[in-house]
PDB file of C-alpha atoms in Angstrom:
ATOM      1  CA  MET W   1     -57.403  28.567 -44.852  1.00 67.00           C
ATOM      2  CA  LYS W   2     -57.100  32.266 -45.607  1.00 79.00           C
ATOM      3  CA  ARG W   3     -58.776  34.622 -43.148  1.00 92.00           C
ATOM      4  CA  PHE W   4     -59.520  37.292 -45.737  1.00 96.00           C
ATOM      5  CA  SER W   5     -60.720  37.170 -49.322  1.00 95.00           C
ATOM      6  CA  LEU W   6     -58.902  39.306 -51.912  1.00 96.00           C
ATOM      7  CA  ASN W   7     -60.957  40.706 -54.773  1.00 96.00           C
ATOM      8  CA  PHE W   8     -60.044  43.067 -57.591  1.00 98.00           C
ATOM      9  CA  TYR W   9     -62.075  46.239 -58.007  1.00 98.00           C
ATOM     10  CA  SER W  10     -63.891  46.166 -61.337  1.00 97.00           C
ATOM     11  CA  SER W  11     -65.416  49.248 -62.954  1.00 96.00           C
ATOM     12  CA  GLU W  12     -68.909  49.185 -64.408  1.00 94.00           C
ATOM     13  CA  ASP W  13     -67.455  48.328 -67.826  1.00 95.00           C
ATOM     14  CA  GLY W  14     -65.369  45.460 -66.404  1.00 96.00           C
ATOM     15  CA  LEU W  15     -62.018  47.261 -66.220  1.00 96.00           C
ATOM     16  CA  LYS W  16     -59.777  45.987 -63.385  1.00 98.00           C
ATOM     17  CA  PRO W  17     -57.018  48.570 -62.803  1.00 98.00           C
ATOM     18  CA  ILE W  18     -54.988  46.346 -60.444  1.00 98.00           C
ATOM     19  CA  GLU W  19     -55.009  43.534 -63.003  1.00 98.00           C
ATOM     20  CA  ILE W  20     -53.794  45.902 -65.732  1.00 98.00           C
ATOM     21  CA  PHE W  21     -51.059  47.152 -63.390  1.00 98.00           C
ATOM     22  CA  LEU W  22     -49.885  43.611 -62.590  1.00 98.00           C
ATOM     23  CA  ASP W  23     -49.947  42.598 -66.266  1.00 98.00           C
ATOM     24  CA  ASN W  24     -47.570  45.472 -67.061  1.00 97.00           C
ATOM     25  CA  ILE W  25     -44.896  44.499 -64.517  1.00 96.00           C
ATOM     26  CA  SER W  26     -42.057  42.960 -66.519  1.00 94.00           C
ATOM     27  CA  ASP W  27     -39.751  42.197 -63.562  1.00 94.00           C
ATOM     28  CA  ARG W  28     -40.718  38.629 -62.612  1.00 95.00           C
ATOM     29  CA  LYS W  29     -39.077  38.848 -59.179  1.00 96.00           C
ATOM     30  CA  LEU W  30     -40.995  42.023 -58.384  1.00 96.00           C
ATOM     31  CA  LEU W  31     -44.259  40.443 -59.525  1.00 97.00           C
ATOM     32  CA  ALA W  32     -43.558  37.373 -57.380  1.00 97.00           C
ATOM     33  CA  LYS W  33     -42.912  39.641 -54.376  1.00 97.00           C
ATOM     34  CA  ILE W  34     -46.185  41.501 -54.923  1.00 97.00           C
ATOM     35  CA  LEU W  35     -48.093  38.212 -55.134  1.00 97.00           C
ATOM     36  CA  ARG W  36     -46.423  36.983 -51.918  1.00 97.00           C
ATOM     37  CA  ASP W  37     -47.488  40.218 -50.241  1.00 97.00           C
ATOM     38  CA  PHE W  38     -51.057  39.642 -51.493  1.00 97.00           C
ATOM     39  CA  SER W  39     -50.910  36.262 -49.754  1.00 96.00           C
ATOM     40  CA  LEU W  40     -49.765  37.917 -46.514  1.00 96.00           C
ATOM     41  CA  LEU W  41     -52.657  40.355 -46.806  1.00 96.00           C
ATOM     42  CA  GLU W  42     -55.069  37.420 -47.192  1.00 96.00           C
ATOM     43  CA  ASP W  43     -53.605  35.772 -44.098  1.00 94.00           C
ATOM     44  CA  PHE W  44     -53.328  38.783 -41.803  1.00 94.00           C
ATOM     45  CA  GLY W  45     -55.652  41.474 -43.206  1.00 91.00           C
ATOM     46  CA  ASN W  46     -55.944  44.367 -40.776  1.00 89.00           C
ATOM     47  CA  LYS W  47     -53.291  42.781 -38.524  1.00 91.00           C
ATOM     48  CA  LEU W  48     -50.552  43.115 -41.164  1.00 91.00           C
ATOM     49  CA  ARG W  49     -47.608  45.092 -39.787  1.00 90.00           C
ATOM     50  CA  SER W  50     -46.786  48.624 -40.895  1.00 88.00           C
ATOM     51  CA  SER W  51     -43.713  47.428 -42.777  1.00 88.00           C
ATOM     52  CA  HIS W  52     -46.177  45.819 -45.226  1.00 94.00           C
ATOM     53  CA  SER W  53     -49.331  47.891 -44.932  1.00 96.00           C
ATOM     54  CA  LYS W  54     -50.279  51.431 -43.977  1.00 95.00           C
ATOM     55  CA  TYR W  55     -53.565  53.270 -43.546  1.00 96.00           C
ATOM     56  CA  LEU W  56     -53.678  56.373 -45.749  1.00 97.00           C
ATOM     57  CA  ARG W  57     -57.104  58.053 -45.433  1.00 96.00           C
ATOM     58  CA  GLY W  58     -60.750  57.694 -46.391  1.00 97.00           C
ATOM     59  CA  GLY W  59     -60.726  53.956 -45.708  1.00 97.00           C
ATOM     60  CA  ILE W  60     -57.811  53.412 -48.110  1.00 98.00           C
ATOM     61  CA  PHE W  61     -54.695  51.396 -47.270  1.00 98.00           C
ATOM     62  CA  GLU W  62     -51.483  50.785 -49.180  1.00 97.00           C
ATOM     63  CA  LEU W  63     -49.770  47.422 -49.470  1.00 97.00           C
ATOM     64  CA  ARG W  64     -46.019  47.996 -49.611  1.00 95.00           C
ATOM     65  CA  SER W  65     -43.885  45.756 -51.808  1.00 95.00           C
ATOM     66  CA  LYS W  66     -40.178  46.161 -52.490  1.00 93.00           C
ATOM     67  CA  GLN W  67     -37.815  44.128 -54.632  1.00 91.00           C
ATOM     68  CA  SER W  68     -34.277  45.469 -55.002  1.00 90.00           C
ATOM     69  CA  THR W  69     -34.708  49.174 -55.837  1.00 90.00           C
ATOM     70  CA  ASN W  70     -38.287  48.788 -57.095  1.00 91.00           C
ATOM     71  CA  ILE W  71     -40.964  50.035 -54.728  1.00 93.00           C
ATOM     72  CA  VAL W  72     -44.625  49.298 -55.435  1.00 96.00           C
ATOM     73  CA  ARG W  73     -47.776  50.426 -53.686  1.00 97.00           C
ATOM     74  CA  CYS W  74     -51.072  48.613 -54.218  1.00 98.00           C
ATOM     75  CA  PHE W  75     -54.154  50.326 -52.832  1.00 98.00           C
ATOM     76  CA  TYR W  76     -57.031  48.534 -51.139  1.00 98.00           C
ATOM     77  CA  PHE W  77     -59.958  48.825 -48.770  1.00 98.00           C
ATOM     78  CA  PHE W  78     -61.870  46.472 -46.477  1.00 97.00           C
ATOM     79  CA  GLN W  79     -65.494  45.432 -46.888  1.00 94.00           C
ATOM     80  CA  HIS W  80     -67.900  43.229 -44.958  1.00 87.00           C
ATOM     81  CA  ASP W  81     -67.334  39.482 -44.576  1.00 83.00           C
ATOM     82  CA  ASN W  82     -63.539  39.888 -44.430  1.00 92.00           C
ATOM     83  CA  GLN W  83     -63.312  41.058 -48.032  1.00 96.00           C
ATOM     84  CA  ILE W  84     -60.356  43.099 -49.223  1.00 98.00           C
ATOM     85  CA  ILE W  85     -60.817  45.001 -52.477  1.00 98.00           C
ATOM     86  CA  LEU W  86     -57.601  45.834 -54.364  1.00 99.00           C
ATOM     87  CA  THR W  87     -58.043  48.921 -56.535  1.00 99.00           C
ATOM     88  CA  HIS W  88     -54.835  49.771 -58.392  1.00 99.00           C
ATOM     89  CA  GLY W  89     -51.084  50.008 -58.019  1.00 98.00           C
ATOM     90  CA  ILE W  90     -48.175  52.316 -58.736  1.00 97.00           C
ATOM     91  CA  VAL W  91     -44.424  52.064 -58.971  1.00 95.00           C
ATOM     92  CA  LYS W  92     -43.339  54.556 -56.364  1.00 86.00           C
ATOM     93  CA  LYS W  93     -40.921  57.226 -57.568  1.00 80.00           C
ATOM     94  CA  GLN W  94     -40.953  59.635 -54.605  1.00 79.00           C
ATOM     95  CA  ASN W  95     -41.188  59.473 -50.822  1.00 81.00           C
ATOM     96  CA  ALA W  96     -44.834  60.406 -50.417  1.00 87.00           C
ATOM     97  CA  VAL W  97     -47.680  58.623 -52.160  1.00 92.00           C
ATOM     98  CA  PRO W  98     -49.140  61.112 -54.658  1.00 93.00           C
ATOM     99  CA  ALA W  99     -52.421  62.538 -53.350  1.00 95.00           C
ATOM    100  CA  GLU W 100     -54.116  61.893 -56.703  1.00 97.00           C
ATOM    101  CA  GLU W 101     -53.489  58.149 -56.293  1.00 97.00           C
ATOM    102  CA  ILE W 102     -55.224  58.157 -52.913  1.00 98.00           C
ATOM    103  CA  VAL W 103     -58.143  60.115 -54.392  1.00 98.00           C
ATOM    104  CA  LYS W 104     -58.319  57.633 -57.278  1.00 98.00           C
ATOM    105  CA  ALA W 105     -58.534  54.733 -54.796  1.00 98.00           C
ATOM    106  CA  MET W 106     -61.222  56.591 -52.813  1.00 98.00           C
ATOM    107  CA  ASN W 107     -63.229  57.107 -56.015  1.00 98.00           C
ATOM    108  CA  TYR W 108     -62.941  53.396 -56.831  1.00 98.00           C
ATOM    109  CA  LYS W 109     -64.111  52.588 -53.295  1.00 98.00           C
ATOM    110  CA  THR W 110     -67.134  54.894 -53.620  1.00 98.00           C
ATOM    111  CA  ASP W 111     -68.027  53.367 -56.987  1.00 97.00           C
ATOM    112  CA  TRP W 112     -67.661  49.814 -55.657  1.00 96.00           C
ATOM    113  CA  GLU W 113     -69.832  50.557 -52.629  1.00 95.00           C
ATOM    114  CA  LYS W 114     -72.588  52.100 -54.785  1.00 96.00           C
ATOM    115  CA  ARG W 115     -72.728  49.049 -57.034  1.00 94.00           C
ATOM    116  CA  ASN W 116     -72.333  46.395 -54.306  1.00 88.00           C
ATOM    117  CA  ARG W 117     -74.807  47.327 -51.610  1.00 82.00           C
TER     118      ARG W 117
END
């Protein structure tokens, strides 16, 4: 049994950015790797090692997935009852995660918390 429950952030109009991101990944091996990493996140949550997960700021974490030369970051946050909310993802093109992606994840978190009190 999984220790944590993964959920996709959904905007007020039903948009799920992480789902859109995953649907647009054409490399099947990369997609399989991301889904395996989601499973690890469900199993280990906040105990996942830094090679897979890293705290960024404002309650936002990144899940790190790599397949060959493709590097993906999926952003998430924790909520009560061992819930993990996945917000969105990016294909990483530079060393640092762009600040605007962290801000975007923080905005999704704020929106989710307002609507799910």
